[in-house]
Short mmCIF file of C-alpha atoms and ligand atoms in Angstrom, two decimals:
data_model
loop_
_atom_site.label_atom_id
_atom_site.label_comp_id
_atom_site.label_asym_id
_atom_site.label_seq_id
_atom_site.Cartn_x
_atom_site.Cartn_y
_atom_site.Cartn_z
CA MET A 28 0.00 0.00 0.00
CA SER A 29 1.29 3.48 -0.81
CA ILE A 30 0.05 7.03 -1.26
CA ALA A 31 1.59 9.02 -4.09
CA PRO A 32 3.02 12.39 -2.86
CA HIS A 33 0.40 14.97 -3.68
CA PRO A 34 0.57 17.84 -4.54
CA PRO A 35 3.99 17.29 -6.18
CA ALA A 36 7.01 19.06 -4.67
CA ASN A 37 7.14 21.82 -7.29
CA ARG A 38 3.56 22.86 -6.45
CA LEU A 39 3.83 22.69 -2.68
CA PRO A 40 4.77 26.37 -2.15
CA GLU A 41 1.68 27.54 -4.03
CA PHE A 42 -0.52 25.01 -2.20
CA ARG A 43 0.70 26.22 1.18
CA ARG A 44 0.41 29.90 0.23
CA ARG A 45 -3.18 29.48 -0.89
CA LEU A 46 -4.32 27.52 2.14
CA LEU A 47 -2.65 29.84 4.64
CA ALA A 48 -4.04 32.96 2.92
CA TRP A 49 -7.53 31.44 3.02
CA PHE A 50 -7.13 30.56 6.69
CA HIS A 51 -6.06 34.09 7.62
CA SER A 52 -9.10 35.61 5.96
CA HIS A 53 -11.72 32.93 6.79
CA LYS A 54 -10.85 31.45 10.17
CA ARG A 55 -13.56 31.38 12.79
CA SER A 56 -13.00 33.46 15.88
CA LEU A 57 -12.72 30.86 18.65
CA PRO A 58 -11.60 31.59 22.20
CA TRP A 59 -8.70 29.09 22.20
CA ARG A 60 -7.30 30.79 19.11
CA ALA A 61 -6.74 33.98 21.08
CA SER A 62 -4.05 32.32 23.16
CA ARG A 63 -0.78 30.45 22.78
CA ASP A 64 -1.00 29.23 26.37
CA PRO A 65 -0.41 25.46 26.13
CA TYR A 66 -2.82 24.82 29.01
CA ARG A 67 -5.71 26.55 27.24
CA ILE A 68 -4.91 24.85 23.94
CA TRP A 69 -4.66 21.46 25.61
CA ILE A 70 -8.05 21.90 27.32
CA SER A 71 -9.68 22.91 24.03
CA GLU A 72 -8.17 19.97 22.14
CA ILE A 73 -9.38 17.46 24.71
CA MET A 74 -12.87 18.97 24.84
CA LEU A 75 -13.13 19.04 21.05
CA GLN A 76 -12.50 15.30 20.72
CA GLN A 77 -15.76 13.76 19.49
CA THR A 78 -17.60 16.97 20.38
CA ARG A 79 -18.89 19.85 18.28
CA VAL A 80 -17.43 23.34 18.66
CA ALA A 81 -20.81 24.84 19.62
CA ALA A 82 -21.21 22.32 22.46
CA VAL A 83 -17.67 22.93 23.72
CA LEU A 84 -17.79 26.75 23.87
CA PRO A 85 -19.74 27.20 27.16
CA TYR A 86 -17.87 24.33 28.86
CA TYR A 87 -14.53 25.74 27.81
CA ARG A 88 -15.31 29.16 29.28
CA ARG A 89 -16.65 27.77 32.56
CA PHE A 90 -13.88 25.21 32.94
CA LEU A 91 -11.18 27.88 32.63
CA GLU A 92 -12.97 30.18 35.04
CA ARG A 93 -12.99 27.38 37.55
CA PHE A 94 -9.51 25.96 36.81
CA PRO A 95 -7.53 28.83 35.27
CA THR A 96 -4.13 27.09 35.47
CA VAL A 97 -2.63 23.62 35.44
CA ARG A 98 -1.89 24.00 39.15
CA ALA A 99 -5.49 24.90 39.94
CA LEU A 100 -6.67 21.84 38.01
CA SER A 101 -4.14 19.58 39.71
CA ARG A 102 -5.23 20.73 43.18
CA ALA A 103 -8.96 20.22 42.54
CA PRO A 104 -10.70 17.05 43.73
CA GLU A 105 -11.70 14.71 40.91
CA SER A 106 -15.36 15.21 41.78
CA ALA A 107 -15.04 18.96 41.03
CA VAL A 108 -13.44 18.24 37.65
CA LEU A 109 -16.18 15.75 36.77
CA GLU A 110 -18.80 18.23 37.89
CA ALA A 111 -17.37 20.87 35.52
CA TRP A 112 -17.40 18.24 32.76
CA ALA A 113 -20.90 16.95 33.48
CA GLY A 114 -22.95 16.87 30.27
CA LEU A 115 -19.97 16.93 27.89
CA GLY A 116 -19.71 13.12 27.81
CA TYR A 117 -16.74 10.75 27.43
CA TYR A 118 -15.77 11.30 31.06
CA SER A 119 -12.48 9.45 30.81
CA ARG A 120 -11.25 12.63 29.10
CA ALA A 121 -11.86 14.62 32.29
CA ARG A 122 -10.20 12.01 34.50
CA ASN A 123 -7.17 11.85 32.24
CA LEU A 124 -6.94 15.67 32.15
CA HIS A 125 -6.93 15.71 35.91
CA ARG A 126 -4.29 12.99 36.19
CA ALA A 127 -2.16 14.65 33.51
CA ALA A 128 -2.37 18.02 35.33
CA LYS A 129 -0.98 16.36 38.44
CA GLU A 130 1.87 14.85 36.42
CA ILE A 131 2.64 18.18 34.75
CA VAL A 132 2.97 19.81 38.17
CA ARG A 133 4.99 16.92 39.60
CA LEU A 134 7.33 16.29 36.68
CA HIS A 135 7.36 19.47 34.58
CA SER A 136 7.10 22.37 37.07
CA GLY A 137 3.49 23.05 36.10
CA LYS A 138 4.18 23.69 32.39
CA PHE A 139 2.96 21.47 29.57
CA PRO A 140 6.17 19.72 28.41
CA ARG A 141 7.79 20.82 25.15
CA ALA A 142 9.36 17.44 24.41
CA HIS A 143 7.23 15.21 22.19
CA VAL A 144 8.05 12.05 24.16
CA ALA A 145 7.17 13.71 27.47
CA ALA A 146 3.87 15.01 26.08
CA LEU A 147 2.95 11.56 24.75
CA ALA A 148 3.60 10.07 28.21
CA LEU A 149 0.79 12.14 29.77
CA PRO A 150 -2.54 10.38 30.41
CA GLY A 151 -5.01 11.02 27.60
CA VAL A 152 -2.44 12.62 25.27
CA GLY A 153 -2.08 10.69 22.01
CA ARG A 154 -0.30 11.55 18.80
CA TYR A 155 -2.97 13.97 17.64
CA THR A 156 -3.21 15.93 20.90
CA ALA A 157 0.57 16.10 21.34
CA ALA A 158 1.05 17.41 17.80
CA ALA A 159 -1.76 19.96 18.19
CA VAL A 160 -0.58 21.38 21.53
CA LEU A 161 3.14 21.39 20.70
CA SER A 162 2.69 22.94 17.25
CA ILE A 163 0.15 25.59 18.27
CA ALA A 164 1.70 26.55 21.61
CA TYR A 165 5.40 26.06 20.90
CA GLY A 166 5.67 26.06 17.09
CA ALA A 167 6.90 22.46 16.90
CA SER A 168 7.04 21.03 13.36
CA LEU A 169 4.52 18.28 14.00
CA ALA A 170 1.58 17.76 11.66
CA VAL A 171 -1.77 16.82 13.15
CA LEU A 172 -3.91 14.06 11.77
CA ASP A 173 -7.50 13.75 12.93
CA GLY A 174 -10.63 12.73 11.06
CA ASN A 175 -11.01 16.15 9.42
CA VAL A 176 -7.42 16.34 8.19
CA ALA A 177 -7.45 12.71 7.04
CA ARG A 178 -10.54 13.39 4.93
CA VAL A 179 -8.93 16.45 3.30
CA LEU A 180 -5.74 14.51 2.54
CA ALA A 181 -7.66 11.54 1.17
CA ARG A 182 -9.64 13.76 -1.18
CA LEU A 183 -6.63 15.78 -2.28
CA GLY A 184 -4.80 12.59 -3.22
CA ALA A 185 -7.88 10.53 -4.20
CA VAL A 186 -6.98 7.92 -1.57
CA ARG A 187 -9.49 5.08 -1.52
CA GLY A 188 -10.26 2.53 1.17
CA ASP A 189 -10.83 2.74 4.92
CA LEU A 190 -8.74 5.66 6.22
CA ARG A 191 -8.67 4.22 9.75
CA GLN A 192 -7.00 1.06 8.59
CA PRO A 193 -3.69 1.27 10.54
CA ALA A 194 -1.28 1.00 7.57
CA ARG A 195 -3.27 3.60 5.61
CA TRP A 196 -3.50 5.90 8.63
CA ARG A 197 0.30 5.78 9.00
CA LEU A 198 0.68 6.74 5.32
CA LEU A 199 -1.69 9.65 5.89
CA GLU A 200 0.41 10.75 8.87
CA ALA A 201 3.45 10.80 6.61
CA ALA A 202 1.49 12.71 3.95
CA ALA A 203 0.36 15.29 6.54
CA GLN A 204 3.94 15.74 7.73
CA ARG A 205 5.16 16.23 4.17
CA LEU A 206 2.65 19.01 3.52
CA LEU A 207 3.32 20.83 6.81
CA ALA A 208 4.45 24.41 6.30
CA SER A 209 7.30 24.22 8.78
CA ARG A 210 7.69 27.99 9.08
CA SER A 211 4.20 28.29 10.53
CA PRO A 212 3.11 24.89 11.90
CA ALA A 213 0.56 26.44 14.27
CA ASP A 214 -1.35 28.18 11.49
CA TRP A 215 -0.83 25.30 9.11
CA ASN A 216 -2.35 22.67 11.36
CA GLN A 217 -5.27 24.91 12.22
CA ALA A 218 -5.77 25.73 8.51
CA MET A 219 -5.97 22.04 7.59
CA MET A 220 -8.44 21.37 10.41
CA GLU A 221 -10.49 24.44 9.52
CA LEU A 222 -10.69 23.41 5.88
CA GLY A 223 -11.98 19.98 6.91
CA ALA A 224 -14.45 21.42 9.41
CA THR A 225 -15.95 24.19 7.28
CA VAL A 226 -15.35 23.48 3.55
CA CYS A 227 -14.20 19.92 2.91
CA THR A 228 -16.98 18.60 5.11
CA PRO A 229 -17.92 14.91 5.44
CA ARG A 230 -21.04 15.32 3.32
CA ALA A 231 -21.37 17.66 0.33
CA PRO A 232 -17.97 19.39 0.40
CA SER A 233 -18.09 23.01 -0.85
CA CYS A 234 -15.56 22.56 -3.62
CA PRO A 235 -16.34 25.88 -5.40
CA GLU A 236 -15.26 27.73 -2.22
CA CYS A 237 -12.19 25.58 -1.62
CA PRO A 238 -8.87 27.46 -1.77
CA VAL A 239 -7.00 24.34 -2.90
CA ALA A 240 -9.56 22.92 -5.33
CA ARG A 241 -7.10 23.17 -8.22
CA PHE A 242 -4.87 20.62 -6.45
CA CYS A 243 -7.65 18.16 -5.63
CA ARG A 244 -7.59 14.81 -7.40
CA ALA A 245 -10.93 13.67 -6.01
CA ARG A 246 -12.60 16.73 -7.45
CA ALA A 247 -10.90 16.25 -10.82
CA LEU A 248 -12.18 12.68 -10.87
CA GLY A 249 -15.66 13.58 -9.56
CA LEU A 250 -15.03 11.45 -6.46
CA GLN A 251 -15.33 14.10 -3.73
CA ASP A 252 -18.62 12.62 -2.47
CA SER A 253 -17.40 9.03 -2.39
CA ILE A 254 -14.04 9.61 -0.66
CA PRO A 255 -13.45 8.66 2.07
CA ALA A 256 -15.05 5.25 1.74
CA LYS A 257 -17.85 4.65 4.22
CA ARG A 258 -16.85 2.53 7.19
CA ASP A 259 -18.94 -0.42 8.20
CA LYS A 260 -21.03 0.89 11.04
CA ARG A 261 -21.43 -1.11 14.18
CA PRO A 262 -25.13 -2.01 14.35
CA PRO A 263 -26.98 -0.14 17.10
CA GLU A 264 -27.58 -2.04 20.31
CA ASP A 265 -30.82 -1.53 22.22
CA VAL A 266 -30.37 -1.42 25.97
CA ARG A 267 -33.00 -1.07 28.69
CA LEU A 268 -31.88 0.30 32.00
CA ALA A 269 -33.98 0.34 35.16
CA ALA A 270 -32.99 2.89 37.79
CA ALA A 271 -34.25 3.31 41.36
CA VAL A 272 -34.79 6.82 42.68
CA LEU A 273 -35.04 6.08 46.38
CA LEU A 274 -36.95 8.67 48.35
CA ASP A 275 -37.13 8.81 52.15
CA ALA A 276 -39.54 10.75 54.33
CA HIS A 277 -37.30 13.85 54.12
CA ARG A 278 -37.34 13.72 50.30
CA ARG A 279 -33.72 12.67 50.25
CA THR A 280 -32.40 10.25 47.66
CA LEU A 281 -29.36 8.00 47.32
CA LEU A 282 -26.58 8.36 44.77
CA ILE A 283 -23.70 5.93 44.46
CA GLN A 284 -20.31 6.26 42.83
CA PRO A 285 -19.06 2.78 42.04
CA ALA A 286 -15.41 1.83 42.25
CA ASN A 287 -13.61 1.17 38.98
CA GLY A 288 -15.28 -1.56 36.98
CA ALA A 289 -18.41 -1.75 39.12
CA GLY A 290 -21.77 -0.13 38.58
CA GLU A 291 -23.58 0.50 35.35
CA ALA A 292 -20.94 1.22 32.71
CA LEU A 293 -23.24 3.52 30.73
CA PHE A 294 -22.95 6.05 33.55
CA SER A 295 -19.18 5.76 33.63
CA ARG A 296 -17.97 6.36 37.20
CA MET A 297 -20.18 9.37 37.76
CA TRP A 298 -22.58 9.66 40.68
CA GLN A 299 -25.66 7.68 39.71
CA PHE A 300 -28.89 6.15 40.95
CA PRO A 301 -28.79 2.42 41.68
CA ALA A 302 -29.43 0.89 38.25
CA LEU A 303 -29.07 -2.23 36.17
CA ARG A 304 -29.66 -3.48 32.66
CA VAL A 305 -32.93 -5.35 32.43
CA GLU A 306 -34.29 -7.91 30.03
CA ARG A 307 -37.96 -8.84 30.50
CA ASP A 308 -39.55 -7.56 33.64
CA PRO A 309 -37.86 -4.31 34.74
CA LEU A 310 -39.72 -3.96 38.03
CA SER A 311 -39.03 -7.53 39.28
CA GLU A 312 -35.41 -7.34 38.15
CA LEU A 313 -34.94 -3.97 39.86
CA ARG A 314 -36.55 -5.23 43.09
CA ARG A 315 -34.21 -8.22 43.09
CA HIS A 316 -31.23 -5.92 42.46
CA LEU A 317 -32.21 -3.64 45.37
CA ARG A 318 -32.61 -6.63 47.67
CA ASP A 319 -29.27 -8.19 46.65
CA THR A 320 -27.17 -5.02 46.63
CA LEU A 321 -28.81 -2.72 49.18
CA GLY A 322 -30.76 -5.15 51.34
CA ILE A 323 -34.11 -3.39 50.91
CA GLU A 324 -37.50 -4.77 49.91
CA PRO A 325 -39.53 -1.67 49.11
CA ALA A 326 -43.30 -1.89 49.14
CA LEU A 327 -43.91 1.04 46.83
CA CYS A 328 -42.22 1.35 43.40
CA VAL A 329 -43.93 3.79 41.06
CA PRO A 330 -42.87 3.81 37.41
CA LEU A 331 -41.83 7.22 36.08
CA PRO A 332 -41.96 8.23 32.40
CA SER A 333 -39.29 6.49 30.41
CA ALA A 334 -36.66 8.47 28.50
CA ARG A 335 -34.37 7.85 25.56
CA HIS A 336 -30.67 8.32 25.72
CA ALA A 337 -27.97 7.57 23.14
CA VAL A 338 -24.46 6.50 24.11
CA THR A 339 -22.16 5.86 21.12
CA PHE A 340 -23.76 2.88 19.33
CA ARG A 341 -26.21 2.10 22.14
CA ARG A 342 -29.82 3.25 22.16
CA VAL A 343 -30.75 3.31 25.79
CA THR A 344 -34.27 3.33 27.16
CA LEU A 345 -34.23 4.58 30.74
CA LEU A 346 -36.90 3.09 32.97
CA PRO A 347 -36.86 4.98 36.26
CA PHE A 348 -38.90 4.01 39.31
CA LEU A 349 -39.68 6.17 42.31
CA VAL A 350 -39.01 3.90 45.28
CA THR A 351 -40.36 5.04 48.64
CA VAL A 352 -38.34 3.88 51.66
CA GLY A 353 -38.57 4.61 55.38
CA GLN A 354 -34.84 5.13 55.58
CA LEU A 355 -32.06 5.22 52.98
CA PRO A 356 -29.89 2.08 53.12
CA GLY A 357 -26.15 1.93 53.71
CA VAL A 358 -23.94 0.94 50.79
CA THR A 359 -20.87 -1.27 50.66
CA GLY A 360 -18.41 -1.45 47.77
CA ALA A 361 -19.09 2.07 46.52
CA ASP A 362 -19.13 5.65 47.72
CA SER A 363 -22.64 6.80 48.45
CA ALA A 364 -24.38 10.03 49.34
CA ALA A 365 -27.80 10.92 50.70
CA LEU A 366 -28.97 14.26 49.34
CA PRO A 367 -32.17 16.15 48.57
CA LEU A 368 -33.59 14.98 45.26
CA ASP A 369 -33.58 18.51 43.82
CA GLU A 370 -29.81 18.78 44.37
CA VAL A 371 -28.90 15.89 42.07
CA GLU A 372 -28.59 18.36 39.18
CA HIS A 373 -25.65 20.03 40.92
CA TRP A 374 -23.60 16.87 41.38
CA ALA A 375 -21.12 15.28 38.98
CA THR A 376 -23.70 13.18 37.20
CA SER A 377 -24.24 12.14 33.60
CA SER A 378 -27.00 13.70 31.53
CA ALA A 379 -28.89 10.36 31.81
CA THR A 380 -28.90 10.63 35.61
CA ARG A 381 -30.09 14.22 35.44
CA LYS A 382 -32.90 13.18 33.09
CA ILE A 383 -33.99 10.57 35.62
CA ALA A 384 -33.80 13.08 38.48
CA ARG A 385 -36.02 15.56 36.64
CA ALA A 386 -38.60 12.85 35.91
CA ALA A 387 -38.51 11.81 39.59
CA LEU A 388 -38.99 15.37 40.79
CA ARG A 389 -42.06 15.72 38.60
CA GLY A 390 -43.32 12.34 39.81
CA ALA A 391 -42.70 13.20 43.48
CA ARG A 392 -44.58 16.51 43.13
CA ALA A 393 -47.47 14.81 41.39
CA GLY A 394 -47.54 12.14 44.10
FE1 LIG B 17 -12.29 18.94 -0.42
FE2 LIG B 17 -13.56 19.76 -2.62
FE3 LIG B 17 -11.42 21.10 -1.69
FE4 LIG B 17 -11.15 18.69 -2.79
S1 LIG B 17 -11.87 20.54 -3.80
S2 LIG B 17 -10.17 19.42 -0.91
S3 LIG B 17 -13.02 17.66 -2.09
S4 LIG B 17 -13.44 20.86 -0.68
#
């Protein structure tokens, strides 16, 4: 397998000039672009993984208000970091950020390391993130390759096949590095990403507005809509989840935070209501779960309206029950907290847990 160098060497200067000129006149004004502070760039790059810019913007602002420096982030308890991340999804990103901040303080005097190897050793920092932070903050000559850039490169060179296939991805990394304008790697990397995000989009690329259309093989061949090749999608999995919103006489409920590997994986390790996946009879299965794990046999379990929730390839149906108890049970094998039901929103919980809490509040008022 190989990818022919494209554009050819004698046309590279013009290619770079055109793309950089377009970037300078068309780039979106985004808060992380106003700074060369590696901490701010790192936070933005982690938040933007698998997440749209519009969704990231309010989180980015609030996160930096709360943790304005690496040291502030490293000193914060994990629960505070997860709370600031709540709703953004993929919570391992927040945990890795927190762990990496501690390592940066411990090993690198509180400054994101300049050395590529040291950056790659940080939790949650892979080849893409290291190249993005080091090139944008420090001007390192490292080309980024993410889904957007890979798509642009594949179309420019009319590269067929699955781009995520490891051998092909490595060839694309080499192609990205070859194109890199080494005098301005920060702008170059952002220009490639911006082109992929705003012009050379996954569906219906805007070729007439593209500053490098004259270099594009896919366009010349009429293949811009069929490159990259579609990946085989994992078929969606339907999951039903029953959750118990316990409620005592003081309208307090119980949240648990399972240790690693325990609990319902769909909620990650966030605070959550006792829950389990169910097959046939949600109420009986939930009752059995409450008896086996919490030692309670509640008399009153009222079903609340179900809700839909999507997690990657899973389509989750949430089946919450309002479970009235005389007294909240103790919990072993997990952290637990008794708190007023209307305060669940303010804890480090997933959006699924908050959906359940809102349904329970409505149910409790109606009851
Ligand atoms: Fe993408 Fe079209 Fe530009 Fe080619 S010409 S790089 S397909 S936007």
